[in-house]
Amino acid sequence: MEVKPKILIIYTGGTIGMIKAPETAQLTNVNFDHIYDHVPELRRLNVELETLSFENPIDSSEIDIKHWKEVAQTIFENYAQYDGFVVLHGSDTMSYSASALSFMFEGLKKPVILTGSQLPIGIIRTDGKENLITSIEIAAARNGENEPLIREVAVYFDYKLFRGNRSMKDSAEHFEAFKSPNYQELGAAGVNIRYNTNLFYYAPESEFKINTDFNDRVALLKLFPGMNHELYQGVFDAAKVDGVVIETFGAGNAPNSNGFRNLISSFINEGGVILNITQCNSGAVKQGLYKTSSLFNELGVISGGDMTTEAAMTKMMSVLDRNNLSKTKELLAKNLRGEITL
Ligand code: ASP
């Protein structure tokens, strides 16, 4: 008898799982135990599906570290029983969650595909059905050796498959809502699903583990011309903040004023860590290329290369240990899950 791949769908919340209640016409969450009633096409897929839902599904703007832990723990506990996982998630913060999960998992050898939609699954023009059905197909895909094809955390949206920690939400309007500007897509769904297998990430050989111990003493600062640096002293208060991600200009540039310099140098001298990423949507930080970024090299700021904000923030949360600063800095600069081009 043919053994069908077993896929676990985890619903966290978001538009994809919504239908209009017939009585009130208000959007409410689908009961995922009855998913086949809402998406009967799923019966025709050659997979065995099971579903789990957050007790209280949330809009993804409410996502917090505890929710990432819940998803990671659920996958960890069900890892041996399933061939792949599909996480249904609001699109707004999906790339943060995909990045966070990529850092939480060590030695992942099975697909974890995050998807969502711009329109509720219960609406005729929904993009949710295609996103859901193809995500399940991708999570069930096997290679010639009958091993899982994808072995990383990925985002599938509007016919494209992206590495999760390279993706970003790019449109609040279009069905084509995600981009991965610094890393080519892992696959595209047309008549066939075509994969760029040479771009896949394979974790180093190790037992599957999760590290859900995230540090929330982190801040994000986007520079702008005319910024009054005095207002940001709280962000660089090393008694309260362990790490700051700075979104700088262009290839990693910032003003060379004494005010800005002092904020950074005193924070680092007191044991804080700073990671420099660009506020441009594509391209990378190259510290020292211009005079306006050489201060970062002098002061010990770490270059975040071509990492997205989503990857930089969650990587910082994942590796930041005030008691082991040299290890923290080493890990931040390293490629841990395919999130940075070195
Ligand atoms: N606000 C919703 C969310 O992110 C939008 C969506 O699901 O796409 O949860």
XYZ file of C-alpha atoms and ligand atoms in Angstrom:
351
model
C 0.000 0.000 0.000
C 1.227 3.483 -0.852
C 2.260 5.484 2.197
C 1.066 9.075 1.960
C 3.238 11.868 3.384
C 1.906 13.083 6.720
C 1.668 16.838 7.087
C 0.799 18.792 10.214
C -0.904 22.168 9.704
C -0.483 24.591 12.598
C -2.862 27.558 12.550
C -1.621 30.550 14.549
C -4.157 33.075 13.239
C -4.301 35.714 10.511
C -6.520 36.357 7.533
C -6.005 32.979 5.870
C -8.072 31.194 8.506
C -11.056 33.509 8.332
C -14.568 33.189 6.939
C -17.608 35.428 7.083
C -20.034 34.284 9.777
C -23.344 33.743 7.915
C -25.437 35.461 10.615
C -23.375 38.610 11.169
C -21.213 38.783 8.005
C -18.282 39.433 10.357
C -14.926 37.749 9.836
C -14.315 34.926 12.287
C -11.723 32.157 12.563
C -12.337 28.865 10.806
C -12.495 25.784 12.998
C -9.563 23.873 11.536
C -11.051 20.533 12.525
C -13.473 21.237 9.674
C -10.923 22.496 7.162
C -12.144 20.052 4.485
C -15.579 21.738 4.540
C -13.985 25.063 3.661
C -11.333 23.781 1.266
C -12.750 20.535 -0.208
C -9.903 20.509 -2.776
C -7.616 19.302 0.038
C -9.255 15.857 -0.153
C -7.745 15.405 -3.592
C -4.168 15.914 -2.396
C -2.178 12.752 -1.966
C -1.294 13.505 1.660
C -2.530 12.712 5.126
C -3.354 15.970 6.901
C -3.754 16.769 10.534
C -4.395 20.183 12.011
C -3.609 21.939 15.258
C -4.677 25.438 16.111
C -3.583 28.038 18.664
C -6.210 28.017 21.388
C -6.790 31.695 20.676
C -5.694 32.451 17.107
C -4.114 35.873 16.824
C -3.564 38.631 14.312
C 0.125 38.449 13.550
C 0.747 41.940 14.933
C 0.252 40.295 18.348
C 3.020 37.754 17.754
C 5.532 37.576 20.570
C 8.490 35.390 21.574
C 6.107 33.099 23.487
C 4.219 32.325 20.263
C 7.439 31.437 18.425
C 8.246 29.123 21.322
C 4.803 27.532 21.086
C 5.209 26.818 17.358
C 8.791 25.550 17.796
C 7.767 23.322 20.712
C 4.763 21.937 18.759
C 7.011 21.049 15.818
C 9.618 19.557 18.134
C 7.054 17.345 19.872
C 5.534 16.189 16.567
C 8.764 16.007 14.583
C 9.044 12.220 14.350
C 5.359 11.667 13.445
C 5.198 13.993 10.423
C 7.034 14.438 7.135
C 6.481 18.189 6.988
C 4.858 21.162 8.673
C 2.753 24.027 7.323
C 2.379 27.018 9.635
C -0.556 29.299 8.832
C 0.264 32.794 9.955
C -0.835 36.395 9.381
C 1.234 37.914 6.645
C 2.137 41.104 8.540
C 4.892 39.588 10.688
C 5.342 36.272 8.899
C 8.944 37.012 7.941
C 9.842 37.741 11.581
C 8.347 34.435 12.642
C 10.033 32.523 9.817
C 13.370 34.092 10.766
C 12.860 33.428 14.480
C 11.955 29.776 13.851
C 14.991 29.302 11.613
C 17.225 30.352 14.529
C 15.262 28.308 17.076
C 15.762 25.071 15.107
C 19.085 23.274 15.053
C 19.627 20.298 12.771
C 16.234 20.700 11.025
C 15.815 18.046 8.321
C 12.148 18.521 7.440
C 10.199 21.304 5.733
C 8.559 24.033 7.788
C 6.535 26.169 5.359
C 4.861 29.369 6.535
C 2.001 30.751 4.522
C -0.971 33.066 4.831
C -3.085 35.201 2.558
C -4.189 38.726 1.785
C -7.880 37.756 1.549
C -9.729 35.386 3.925
C -10.085 31.766 2.823
C -13.877 32.146 2.936
C -13.943 34.896 0.287
C -14.432 33.919 -3.354
C -11.381 35.798 -4.661
C -9.145 34.507 -1.873
C -5.451 33.863 -2.475
C -5.543 31.640 0.616
C -6.585 28.403 -1.092
C -3.705 28.390 -3.561
C -1.221 29.384 -0.867
C -2.456 26.618 1.435
C -2.688 23.853 -1.179
C 0.719 24.535 -2.729
C 2.382 24.909 0.691
C 1.094 21.441 1.563
C 2.444 20.063 -1.724
C 5.833 21.644 -1.030
C 5.894 20.302 2.535
C 5.158 16.832 1.135
C 7.737 16.951 -1.687
C 10.475 14.266 -1.594
C 13.753 13.964 -3.459
C 14.975 10.951 -5.461
C 16.187 9.265 -2.262
C 12.720 9.666 -0.738
C 13.989 12.260 1.721
C 12.261 15.600 2.370
C 13.131 17.976 -0.463
C 13.054 21.162 1.638
C 14.820 21.024 4.989
C 14.545 24.574 6.162
C 12.044 27.194 7.264
C 10.515 28.773 4.151
C 7.736 31.186 3.250
C 5.372 30.347 0.387
C 3.227 33.173 -0.969
C 1.702 33.955 -4.345
C 3.436 31.234 -6.365
C 6.882 31.806 -4.838
C 8.890 29.953 -2.252
C 11.439 31.967 -0.281
C 13.990 31.172 2.395
C 12.130 32.386 5.503
C 14.988 34.415 6.958
C 15.584 36.171 3.612
C 11.955 37.153 3.077
C 10.161 40.419 3.871
C 6.582 41.625 3.516
C 6.662 44.140 0.744
C 3.055 45.016 -0.064
C -0.068 45.622 2.002
C -2.136 45.514 -1.169
C -0.932 43.002 -3.721
C -1.275 39.241 -3.661
C 2.429 39.279 -4.471
C 3.146 40.464 -0.928
C 6.619 39.052 -0.222
C 10.103 39.536 -1.597
C 13.553 38.169 -0.990
C 15.749 40.874 -2.476
C 19.128 39.463 -1.524
C 18.553 35.771 -2.170
C 16.901 34.201 -5.171
C 13.637 32.326 -4.597
C 13.868 28.639 -3.659
C 11.071 27.746 -6.009
C 8.202 28.970 -8.142
C 4.816 27.378 -8.761
C 3.499 27.460 -12.314
C 2.097 24.498 -14.204
C 4.770 22.593 -12.265
C 6.523 23.567 -9.058
C 10.111 24.307 -10.067
C 12.754 24.258 -7.377
C 16.165 25.915 -7.350
C 17.675 22.975 -5.514
C 21.179 24.456 -5.638
C 19.951 27.282 -3.356
C 18.560 25.083 -0.583
C 19.958 25.275 2.927
C 21.090 22.040 4.580
C 21.757 22.148 8.299
C 25.032 20.633 9.493
C 24.589 17.045 10.640
C 23.240 17.060 14.216
C 20.307 15.823 16.221
C 17.170 18.006 15.879
C 17.028 20.444 18.794
C 15.278 23.702 19.595
C 16.737 26.747 21.314
C 13.835 28.912 22.407
C 15.779 31.003 24.894
C 15.432 34.434 23.230
C 16.693 37.706 24.728
C 14.128 40.518 24.446
C 16.479 43.292 25.655
C 17.007 44.385 22.066
C 16.169 47.582 20.212
C 15.880 48.684 16.600
C 16.831 52.164 15.449
C 16.276 53.519 11.958
C 18.475 56.544 11.213
C 17.116 59.625 9.441
C 18.692 62.943 8.531
C 17.952 65.593 11.150
C 17.810 63.053 13.977
C 18.252 64.532 17.449
C 20.572 61.950 18.983
C 19.846 63.116 22.542
C 16.353 61.661 22.237
C 17.779 58.187 21.762
C 19.834 57.880 24.918
C 17.314 55.409 26.351
C 17.854 53.110 23.380
C 21.588 53.031 24.146
C 21.200 52.615 27.913
C 23.358 49.539 28.570
C 21.687 49.006 31.949
C 18.442 48.130 30.172
C 19.358 47.199 26.605
C 21.775 44.428 25.579
C 21.772 44.912 21.838
C 20.752 47.432 19.185
C 20.236 46.834 15.486
C 20.827 50.082 13.578
C 19.313 50.547 10.143
C 21.868 52.814 8.521
C 21.978 54.594 5.152
C 23.089 52.930 1.921
C 26.049 50.592 2.360
C 26.078 51.080 6.147
C 26.717 54.793 6.560
C 25.867 57.123 9.451
C 26.621 60.673 10.588
C 30.069 61.150 12.047
C 28.903 63.683 14.662
C 30.272 63.572 18.207
C 26.774 63.081 19.610
C 26.163 59.902 17.611
C 29.697 58.602 18.112
C 29.429 59.034 21.904
C 26.127 57.185 22.083
C 27.638 54.207 20.299
C 31.018 54.130 21.977
C 29.685 54.396 25.531
C 27.067 51.681 24.840
C 29.733 49.300 23.510
C 32.169 50.150 26.331
C 29.468 49.221 28.836
C 28.956 45.792 27.245
C 26.248 46.516 24.643
C 26.300 44.972 21.169
C 25.471 46.818 17.941
C 24.645 45.286 14.584
C 24.653 47.455 11.457
C 22.193 46.687 8.631
C 21.104 48.833 5.725
C 17.700 50.480 5.504
C 17.786 49.856 1.744
C 15.621 46.914 0.678
C 18.474 45.287 -1.175
C 22.252 45.280 -1.074
C 24.600 45.004 1.867
C 26.502 46.907 4.528
C 30.171 47.348 3.696
C 31.730 48.961 6.729
C 34.722 51.113 5.846
C 33.775 51.603 2.188
C 32.933 55.252 2.946
C 34.416 57.472 5.637
C 30.895 57.678 7.096
C 30.954 54.008 8.031
C 34.545 53.663 9.219
C 33.471 54.872 12.680
C 31.614 51.569 13.042
C 34.784 49.572 12.450
C 36.706 51.763 14.908
C 34.062 51.378 17.613
C 33.471 47.634 17.258
C 30.047 47.637 15.593
C 29.309 44.353 13.795
C 28.408 44.414 10.125
C 25.083 42.725 9.386
C 25.954 42.405 5.675
C 22.827 41.802 3.592
C 20.570 40.586 6.399
C 16.949 41.727 6.476
C 15.691 43.613 9.532
C 13.590 40.564 10.393
C 16.601 38.244 10.343
C 18.858 40.718 12.167
C 16.409 41.293 15.031
C 15.581 37.651 15.611
C 19.214 36.558 15.236
C 20.173 39.154 17.847
C 17.451 37.808 20.190
C 18.652 34.278 19.592
C 22.413 34.721 20.162
C 22.709 37.727 22.487
C 24.329 36.674 25.744
C 25.721 39.515 27.829
C 27.841 37.004 29.776
C 29.596 35.841 26.635
C 30.140 38.848 24.425
C 32.894 37.391 22.270
C 30.720 34.377 21.376
C 27.725 36.665 20.726
C 29.772 38.803 18.321
C 31.236 35.759 16.607
C 27.761 34.257 16.025
C 26.262 37.538 14.806
C 28.943 37.859 12.137
C 28.625 34.215 11.061
C 26.185 32.621 8.625
C 24.015 30.466 10.913
C 20.992 29.466 8.778
C 21.620 30.914 5.349
C 20.495 34.380 6.469
C 23.593 36.317 5.337
C 25.882 36.276 2.309
C 29.514 36.137 3.417
N -3.356 41.566 9.936
C -3.281 40.238 9.403
C -2.192 39.478 10.136
O -1.049 39.665 9.852
C -3.039 40.280 7.946
C -2.853 38.934 7.324
O -3.212 37.907 7.866
O -2.366 38.882 6.210
O -2.505 38.717 11.005
